[in-house]
């Protein structure tokens, strides 16, 4: 797999002094940016869980706990 270096090559970049320094008044070379290349995500909800799934999970957890409590009490009798 080949990997390309995003940094400019000082020997071939215009406007650079020897050693890669940028002279006064010259714009430095652009740097690559991954966040700027990705599309903006607008489909993600800004808040946490919706009420219906959270309520369903809580009710299911209570039912499972009640089952095991009743099963444990039944074994003790």
XYZ file of C-alpha atoms in Angstrom:
77
model
C 0.000 0.000 0.000
C 1.416 3.383 -0.887
C 1.051 6.305 1.463
C 1.399 9.836 0.185
C 2.705 12.496 2.512
C 0.302 15.496 2.634
C 3.134 17.871 3.599
C 4.600 19.920 0.734
C 8.057 19.077 -0.538
C 10.300 22.069 0.264
C 12.406 21.494 -2.852
C 9.404 21.807 -5.204
C 7.182 24.298 -3.289
C 7.197 27.886 -4.461
C 7.621 30.721 -1.993
C 9.641 28.730 0.546
C 13.086 29.683 1.726
C 15.787 27.046 2.115
C 14.920 24.823 5.049
C 11.153 25.200 4.492
C 10.626 28.610 6.148
C 8.036 31.006 4.747
C 9.313 34.511 3.926
C 7.411 37.526 5.362
C 4.336 38.440 3.319
C 4.104 35.004 1.683
C 1.134 32.716 2.247
C 2.196 29.401 3.806
C 1.264 26.199 1.976
C -2.197 24.828 2.676
C -2.496 21.918 5.039
C -4.805 18.983 4.499
C -7.862 18.697 6.707
C -10.027 15.585 7.073
C -12.975 17.227 8.902
C -13.381 19.710 6.082
C -13.557 16.912 3.513
C -16.442 15.024 5.099
C -20.111 15.878 4.501
C -22.004 17.661 7.238
C -24.151 15.271 9.270
C -27.676 16.591 9.738
C -29.610 13.353 10.355
C -28.364 12.676 13.895
C -30.765 13.673 16.666
C -29.385 16.377 18.964
C -30.800 14.853 22.175
C -30.545 11.500 23.934
C -32.884 8.539 23.818
C -36.504 8.933 22.723
C -39.138 8.384 25.402
C -40.760 5.260 23.901
C -37.619 3.079 23.553
C -36.338 4.153 26.962
C -39.698 3.363 28.589
C -39.803 -0.028 26.858
C -36.308 -0.902 28.100
C -37.170 0.110 31.673
C -40.445 -1.885 31.653
C -38.639 -4.929 30.260
C -35.930 -4.664 32.941
C -38.563 -4.405 35.702
C -40.420 -7.453 34.344
C -37.214 -9.527 34.220
C -36.300 -8.455 37.764
C -39.819 -9.280 39.007
C -39.649 -12.711 37.367
C -36.357 -13.594 39.061
C -37.585 -12.219 42.406
C -40.746 -14.332 42.193
C -38.736 -17.382 41.107
C -36.341 -16.914 44.025
C -39.217 -16.562 46.495
C -40.887 -19.650 45.041
C -37.709 -21.692 45.565
C -37.513 -20.595 49.196
C -41.068 -21.767 49.983
